[in-house]
XYZ file of C-alpha atoms in Angstrom:
447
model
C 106.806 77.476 64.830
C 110.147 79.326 66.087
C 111.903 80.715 63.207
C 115.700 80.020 63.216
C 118.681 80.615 61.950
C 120.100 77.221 62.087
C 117.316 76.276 60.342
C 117.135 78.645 57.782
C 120.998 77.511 56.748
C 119.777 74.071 56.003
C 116.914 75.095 53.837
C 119.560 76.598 51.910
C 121.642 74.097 51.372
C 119.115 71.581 50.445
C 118.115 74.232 48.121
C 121.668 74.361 46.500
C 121.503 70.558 46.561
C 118.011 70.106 45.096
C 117.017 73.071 43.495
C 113.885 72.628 45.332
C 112.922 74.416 48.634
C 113.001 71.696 51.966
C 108.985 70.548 52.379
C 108.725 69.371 55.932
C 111.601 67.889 58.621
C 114.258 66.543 56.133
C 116.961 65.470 58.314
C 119.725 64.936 55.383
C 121.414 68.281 56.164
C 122.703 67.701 60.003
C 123.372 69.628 62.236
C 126.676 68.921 64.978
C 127.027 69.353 68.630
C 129.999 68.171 69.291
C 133.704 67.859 68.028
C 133.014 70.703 65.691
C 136.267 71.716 65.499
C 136.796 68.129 63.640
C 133.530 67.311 62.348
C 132.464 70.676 61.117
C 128.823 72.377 62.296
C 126.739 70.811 60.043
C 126.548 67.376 57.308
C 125.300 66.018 54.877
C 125.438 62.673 52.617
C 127.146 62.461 49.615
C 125.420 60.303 47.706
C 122.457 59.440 45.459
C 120.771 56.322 47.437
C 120.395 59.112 50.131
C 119.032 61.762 48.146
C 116.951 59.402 45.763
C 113.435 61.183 46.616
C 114.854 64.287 45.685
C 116.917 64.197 42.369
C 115.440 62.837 39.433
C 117.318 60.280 38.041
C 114.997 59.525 34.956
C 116.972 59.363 31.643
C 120.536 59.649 33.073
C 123.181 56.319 33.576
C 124.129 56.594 37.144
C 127.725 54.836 37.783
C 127.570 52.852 40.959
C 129.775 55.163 43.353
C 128.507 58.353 41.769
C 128.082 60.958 44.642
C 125.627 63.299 44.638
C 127.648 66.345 43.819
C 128.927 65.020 40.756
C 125.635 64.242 39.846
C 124.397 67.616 40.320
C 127.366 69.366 38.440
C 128.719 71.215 41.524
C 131.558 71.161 43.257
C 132.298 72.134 47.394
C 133.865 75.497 45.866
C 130.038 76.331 44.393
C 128.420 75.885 47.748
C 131.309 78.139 49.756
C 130.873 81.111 46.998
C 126.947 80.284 46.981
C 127.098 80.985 50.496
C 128.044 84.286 50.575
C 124.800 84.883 49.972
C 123.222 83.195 52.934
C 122.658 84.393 56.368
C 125.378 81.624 57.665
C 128.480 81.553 55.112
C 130.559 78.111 54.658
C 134.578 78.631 55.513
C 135.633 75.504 54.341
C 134.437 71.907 53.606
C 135.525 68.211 53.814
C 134.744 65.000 53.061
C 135.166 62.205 55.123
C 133.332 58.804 55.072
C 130.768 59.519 52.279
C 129.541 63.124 53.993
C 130.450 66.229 53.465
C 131.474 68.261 56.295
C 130.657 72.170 56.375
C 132.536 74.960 58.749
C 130.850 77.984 58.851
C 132.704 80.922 59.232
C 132.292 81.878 63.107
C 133.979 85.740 62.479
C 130.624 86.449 60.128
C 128.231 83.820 62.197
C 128.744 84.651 65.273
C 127.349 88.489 65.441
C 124.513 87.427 62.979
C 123.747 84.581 65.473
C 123.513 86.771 68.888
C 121.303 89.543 67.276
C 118.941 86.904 66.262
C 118.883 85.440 69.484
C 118.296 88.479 70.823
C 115.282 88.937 68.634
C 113.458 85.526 69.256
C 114.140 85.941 72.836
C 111.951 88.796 73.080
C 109.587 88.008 71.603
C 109.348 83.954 72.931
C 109.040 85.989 76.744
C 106.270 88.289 74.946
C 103.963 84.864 73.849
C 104.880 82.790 76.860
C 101.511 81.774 78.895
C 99.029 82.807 76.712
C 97.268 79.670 75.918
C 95.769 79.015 79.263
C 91.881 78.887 77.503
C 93.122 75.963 75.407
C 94.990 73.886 77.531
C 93.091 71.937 80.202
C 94.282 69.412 83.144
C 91.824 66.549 83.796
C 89.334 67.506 86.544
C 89.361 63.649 87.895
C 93.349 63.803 88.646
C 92.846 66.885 90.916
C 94.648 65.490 94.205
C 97.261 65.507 96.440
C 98.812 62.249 94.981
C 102.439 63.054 93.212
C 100.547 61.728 89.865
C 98.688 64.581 90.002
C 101.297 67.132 91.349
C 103.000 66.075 88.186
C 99.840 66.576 86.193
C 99.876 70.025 87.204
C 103.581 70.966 86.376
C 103.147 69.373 83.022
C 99.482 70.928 82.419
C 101.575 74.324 82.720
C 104.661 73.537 80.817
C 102.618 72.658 77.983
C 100.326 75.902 78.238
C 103.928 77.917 77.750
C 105.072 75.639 74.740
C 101.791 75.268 73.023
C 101.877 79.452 73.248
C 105.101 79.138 71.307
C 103.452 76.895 68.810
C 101.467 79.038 66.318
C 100.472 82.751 67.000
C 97.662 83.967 68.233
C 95.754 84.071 65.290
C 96.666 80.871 63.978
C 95.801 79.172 67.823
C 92.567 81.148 67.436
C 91.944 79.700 63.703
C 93.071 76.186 64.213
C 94.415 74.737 67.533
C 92.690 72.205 69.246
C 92.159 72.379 72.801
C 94.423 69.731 74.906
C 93.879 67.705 77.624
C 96.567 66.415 79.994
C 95.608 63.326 81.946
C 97.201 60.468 83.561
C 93.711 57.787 82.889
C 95.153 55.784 79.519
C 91.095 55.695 79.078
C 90.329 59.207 78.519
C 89.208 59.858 75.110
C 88.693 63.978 74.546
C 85.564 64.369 72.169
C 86.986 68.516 71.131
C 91.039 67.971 70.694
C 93.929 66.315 71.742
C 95.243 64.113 74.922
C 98.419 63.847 76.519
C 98.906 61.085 78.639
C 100.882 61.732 81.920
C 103.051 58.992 82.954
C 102.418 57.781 86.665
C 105.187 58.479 89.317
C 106.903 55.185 90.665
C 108.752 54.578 93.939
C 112.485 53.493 92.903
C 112.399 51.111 95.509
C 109.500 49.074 95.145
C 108.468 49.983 91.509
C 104.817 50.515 92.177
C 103.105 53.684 91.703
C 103.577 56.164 94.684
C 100.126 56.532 96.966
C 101.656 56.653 100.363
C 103.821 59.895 99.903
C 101.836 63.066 99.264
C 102.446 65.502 97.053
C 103.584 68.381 100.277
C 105.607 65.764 101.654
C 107.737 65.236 98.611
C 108.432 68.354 98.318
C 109.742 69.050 101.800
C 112.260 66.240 101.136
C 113.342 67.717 98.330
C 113.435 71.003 100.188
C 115.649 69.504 102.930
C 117.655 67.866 100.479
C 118.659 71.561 98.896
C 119.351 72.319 102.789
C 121.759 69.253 102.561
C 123.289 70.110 99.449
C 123.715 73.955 100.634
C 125.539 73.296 103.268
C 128.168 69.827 102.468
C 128.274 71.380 99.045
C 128.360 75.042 99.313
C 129.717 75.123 103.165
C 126.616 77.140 103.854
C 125.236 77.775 107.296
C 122.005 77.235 107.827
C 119.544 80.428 108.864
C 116.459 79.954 110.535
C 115.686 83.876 108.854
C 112.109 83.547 107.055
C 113.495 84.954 103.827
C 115.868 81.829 104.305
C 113.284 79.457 104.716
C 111.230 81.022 101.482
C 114.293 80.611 99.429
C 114.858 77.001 100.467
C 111.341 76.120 99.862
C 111.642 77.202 96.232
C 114.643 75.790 95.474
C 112.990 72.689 96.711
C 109.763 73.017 94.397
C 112.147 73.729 91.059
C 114.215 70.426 91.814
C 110.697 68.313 92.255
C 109.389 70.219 88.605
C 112.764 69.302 87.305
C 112.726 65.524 88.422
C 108.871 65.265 87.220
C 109.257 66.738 83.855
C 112.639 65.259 82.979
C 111.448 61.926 81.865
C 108.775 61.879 78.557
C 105.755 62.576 79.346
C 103.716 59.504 78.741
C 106.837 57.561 80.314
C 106.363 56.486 84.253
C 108.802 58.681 86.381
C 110.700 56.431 89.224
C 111.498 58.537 92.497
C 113.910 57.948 95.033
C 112.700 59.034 98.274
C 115.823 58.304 100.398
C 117.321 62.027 101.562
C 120.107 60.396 102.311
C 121.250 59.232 98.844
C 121.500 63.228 98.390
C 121.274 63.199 95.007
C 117.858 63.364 93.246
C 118.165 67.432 93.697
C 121.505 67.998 91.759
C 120.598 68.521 88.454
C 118.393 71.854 89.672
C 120.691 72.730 92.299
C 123.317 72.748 89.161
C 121.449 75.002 86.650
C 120.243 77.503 89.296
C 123.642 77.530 90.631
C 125.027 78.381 87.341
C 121.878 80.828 86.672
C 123.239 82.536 89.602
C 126.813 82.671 88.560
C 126.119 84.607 85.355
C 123.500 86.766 87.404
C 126.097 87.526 89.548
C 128.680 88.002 86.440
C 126.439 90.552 84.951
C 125.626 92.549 88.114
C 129.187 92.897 89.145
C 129.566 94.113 85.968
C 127.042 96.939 85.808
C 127.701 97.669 89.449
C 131.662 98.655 88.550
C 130.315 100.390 85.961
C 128.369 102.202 88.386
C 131.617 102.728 90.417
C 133.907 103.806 87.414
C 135.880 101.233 87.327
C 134.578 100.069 83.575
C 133.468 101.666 81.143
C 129.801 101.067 80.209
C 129.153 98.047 77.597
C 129.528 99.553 74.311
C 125.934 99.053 71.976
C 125.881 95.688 69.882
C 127.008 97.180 66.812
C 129.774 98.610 68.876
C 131.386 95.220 70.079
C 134.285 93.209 68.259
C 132.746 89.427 68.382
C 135.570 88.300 66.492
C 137.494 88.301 69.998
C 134.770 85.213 70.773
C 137.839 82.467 69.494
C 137.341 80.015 72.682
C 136.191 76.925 71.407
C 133.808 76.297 74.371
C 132.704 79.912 73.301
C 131.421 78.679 69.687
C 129.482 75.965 71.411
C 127.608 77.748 73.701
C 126.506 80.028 70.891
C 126.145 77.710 67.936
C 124.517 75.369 70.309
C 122.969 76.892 73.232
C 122.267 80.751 72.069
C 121.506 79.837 68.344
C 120.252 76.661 69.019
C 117.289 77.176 71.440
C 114.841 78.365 68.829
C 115.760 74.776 67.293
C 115.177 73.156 70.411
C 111.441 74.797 70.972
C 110.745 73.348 68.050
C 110.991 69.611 68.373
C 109.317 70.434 71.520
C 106.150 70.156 70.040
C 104.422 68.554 67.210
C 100.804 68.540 66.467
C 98.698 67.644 63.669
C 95.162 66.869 63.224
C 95.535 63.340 64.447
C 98.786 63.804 66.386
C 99.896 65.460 69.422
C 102.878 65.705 71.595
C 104.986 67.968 73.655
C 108.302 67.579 75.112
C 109.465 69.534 77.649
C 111.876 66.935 78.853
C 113.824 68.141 76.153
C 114.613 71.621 77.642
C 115.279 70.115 80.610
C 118.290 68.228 78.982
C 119.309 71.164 77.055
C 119.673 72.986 80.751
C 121.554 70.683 81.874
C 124.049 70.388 78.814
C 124.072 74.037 78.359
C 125.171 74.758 82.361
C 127.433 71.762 82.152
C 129.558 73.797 79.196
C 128.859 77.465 80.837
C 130.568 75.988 84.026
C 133.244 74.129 81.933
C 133.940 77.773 80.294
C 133.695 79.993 83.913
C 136.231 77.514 84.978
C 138.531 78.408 82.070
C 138.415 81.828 81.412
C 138.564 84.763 83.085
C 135.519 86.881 82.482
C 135.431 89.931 84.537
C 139.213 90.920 84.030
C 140.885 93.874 85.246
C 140.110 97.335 83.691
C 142.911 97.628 81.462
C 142.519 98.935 77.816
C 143.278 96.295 75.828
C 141.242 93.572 77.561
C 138.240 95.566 77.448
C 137.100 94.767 73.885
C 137.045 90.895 74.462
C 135.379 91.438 78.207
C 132.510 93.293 76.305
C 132.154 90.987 73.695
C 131.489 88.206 76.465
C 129.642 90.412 78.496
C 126.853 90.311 75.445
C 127.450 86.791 75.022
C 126.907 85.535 78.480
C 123.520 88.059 78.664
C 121.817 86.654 75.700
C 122.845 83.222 77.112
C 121.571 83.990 80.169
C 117.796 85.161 79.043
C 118.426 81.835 77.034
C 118.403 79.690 80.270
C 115.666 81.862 82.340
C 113.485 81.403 79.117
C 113.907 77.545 79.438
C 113.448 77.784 83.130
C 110.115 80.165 82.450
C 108.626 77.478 79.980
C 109.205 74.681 82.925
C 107.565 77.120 85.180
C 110.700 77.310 87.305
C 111.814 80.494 88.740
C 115.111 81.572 87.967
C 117.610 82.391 91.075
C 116.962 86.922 89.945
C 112.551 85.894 89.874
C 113.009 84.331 93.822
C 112.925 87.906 95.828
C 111.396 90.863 94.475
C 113.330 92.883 97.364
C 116.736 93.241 95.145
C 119.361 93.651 98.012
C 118.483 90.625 99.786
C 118.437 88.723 96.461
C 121.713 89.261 95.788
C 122.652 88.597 99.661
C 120.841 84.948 99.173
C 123.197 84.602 96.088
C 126.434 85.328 97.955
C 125.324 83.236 100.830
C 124.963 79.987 99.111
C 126.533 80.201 95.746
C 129.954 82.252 96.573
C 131.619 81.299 99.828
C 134.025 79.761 98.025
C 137.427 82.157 96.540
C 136.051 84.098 93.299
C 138.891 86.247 91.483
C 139.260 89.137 91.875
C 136.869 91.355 90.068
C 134.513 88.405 89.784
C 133.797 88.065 93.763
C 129.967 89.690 94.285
């Protein structure tokens, strides 16, 4: 398991609630994603049906509308001074509609919540991929069918999350070996299964066997070509480097639209390069994985020209500048929350297993959805005067933990990220400007 934050604030209130630590996934203590600013970041219920298993009851006359924190003796002023002592500290509290609604306080939360994200990234990159002796794909699906080319991507995505699982000793202790198959009569006599879903044509609703796995992917290729140019008002090179980059843009938009869907669920595919639209979603995050790329290079290369000042260390930065609500959510949500996120990825016992790497790929697309929402918004790289500096650096460190947040994701999927597509650095960053920037950046922010 991923040790979080987020998590580690709703132990402690159930602890304040219960006097007893959380055992297992209690979902009483919620956390929010959206509407914060109304709702408050996290929940919980108020009463006693709700926390029945918890609070003994034996011996006391319970009134009918008794809530659970006059039960308990405590009052919404106890948990905001209790939480002074917690990682995450409650700035105010509400009730509304039998809950009680907690704010942290985002001037304290925030800082705490980048450095630890800047912990658990390093080391999630450090245990990525090492689980490739325990994970096995099913030697009978080995074709060139789009079943099996989906076999494969999910065979590796679950190699990267099952490394995030347990440690090395633990794997070595007590994981089961896996088996990924698409045959609903494979029965593994050493571990676990996981049953791949077949892939469908949208049109005719059978499974796929006429359309190879190589010939999917060059319409998805020439659908990137499409998008490129009506979207992007790119021309079209017939360079070789050009042709490499379109062919793996094409690749990470067919792993996107295979691993999408649960993985026991069938996956329908629309084959029609004309509806020129199956190849957004990935043409959306990498787009967005090259805007903060590019927001980060421009950065160090004006650095590099003196006209900013190098970004001051962590402990150096005022993150109580970080006031733009879109700001909170994608830290609370995106930066704090992906260690949350790993870990509904995958559950396994000793007579259950499943992974869900689906669920990354909805997290991508929420979290490039608010990042563009935000670019759109704000001004990041603002001119060098003195006074706007503290809030540009401040963001800079933001948008750089968020952005090994999103490669991360794209790692686990086994997609490369826009920077991982050219190991010859110039030319990268002419690709970038090519596709994703022909359109009028401000000034400061054009690559």
């Amino acid at each position: 398991m991923i040790t979080n934050l987020l998590d580690e604030f709703t132990d402690d209130v159930f602890q304040f609630l219960t006097s007893k630590p959380k055992i297992g996934k209690s979902l009483l203590v919620k956390k929010h994603s959206e509407n914060v600013q109304i709702h408050g970041d996290f929940s919980f219920p108020n009463t006693l049906k709700s926390w029945h298993e918890y609070i003994n009851l034996e011996g006391s006359s319970v009134e009918a509308d008794a809530t659970l924190l006059t039960h308990i003796g405590k009052e919404v002023t106890d948990l905001i001074s209790e939480s002074k002592n917690w990682r995450f500290e409650v700035a105010k509290v509400k009730h509304s509609k039998g809950r009680v609604h907690m704010f942290l306080d985002r001037l304290k939360s925030i800082p705490v919540g980048l450095s630890g994200a800047f912990d658990y990234n390093e080391d999630i990159t450090k245990r990525i991929g090492v689980s490739k002796d325990i994970v096995y794909l099913d030697g009978d699906c080995e074709d060139n069918s789009l079943t099996s080319l989906r076999l494969k991507y999910l065979t590796k995505s679950i190699e990267n999350l099952y490394s995030l699982y347990a440690t090395a000793k633990e794997r070595s202790e007590s994981v089961l070996p896996v088996h990924v198959t698409s045959k609903s009569s494979f029965k593994s006599d050493d571990g676990h299964t996981v049953l791949c879903g077949v892939v469908l044509n949208a049109k005719t609703g059978a499974k796929e066997i006429n359309i190879k796995a190589d010939d999917y992917i060059r319409i998805r290729q020439d659908e990137m070509t499409l998008i490129a140019q009506h979207k992007y008002g790119v021309r079209v090179s017939t360079d070789s480097k050009w042709k490499e980059f379109i062919a793996h843009l094409g690749e990470s938009a067919v792993v996107f639209e295979l691993l999408q869907s649960r993985p026991n669920s069938a996956v329908k595919i629309n084959f029609d390069c004309s509806a020129a639209g199956s190849s957004k979603g990935a043409a959306f995050i990498l787009y967005n994985c090259a805007r903060l790329e590019a927001i980060i290079r421009t950065f160090n290369e004006k650095v590099d020209e003196g006209v900013y000042p190098p970004l001051p260390s962590f402990s150096e930065t005022d993150f109580s500048l970080l006031t733009h609500e879109d700001e909170w959510c994608l830290i609370f949500n995106f930066i704090m929350g992906f260690p949350m996120l790993l870990n509904i990825c995958v559950e396994i016992n000793e007579r259950y297993c499943e992974f869900r790497p689906h669920h990354l790929c909805s997290f991508l697309c929420s979290m490039v959805r608010v990042f563009s929402q935000y670019y759109r918004k704000v001004r990041i790289l603002t001119e060098p005067r003195k006074h706007l500096l503290p809030v540009l650096f401040a963001r800079l460190h933001m948008l750089k933990i968020l952005n090994e947040s999103l490669k991360t994701c794209l790692n686990i999927l086994n997609i490369k990220s826009v920077s991982q597509m050219y190991l010859h650095y110039y030319f990268l960053i002419q690709i970038i400007r090519f596709i994703f920037f022909t359109k009028c950046i401000k000034v400061f922010e054009t690559i």
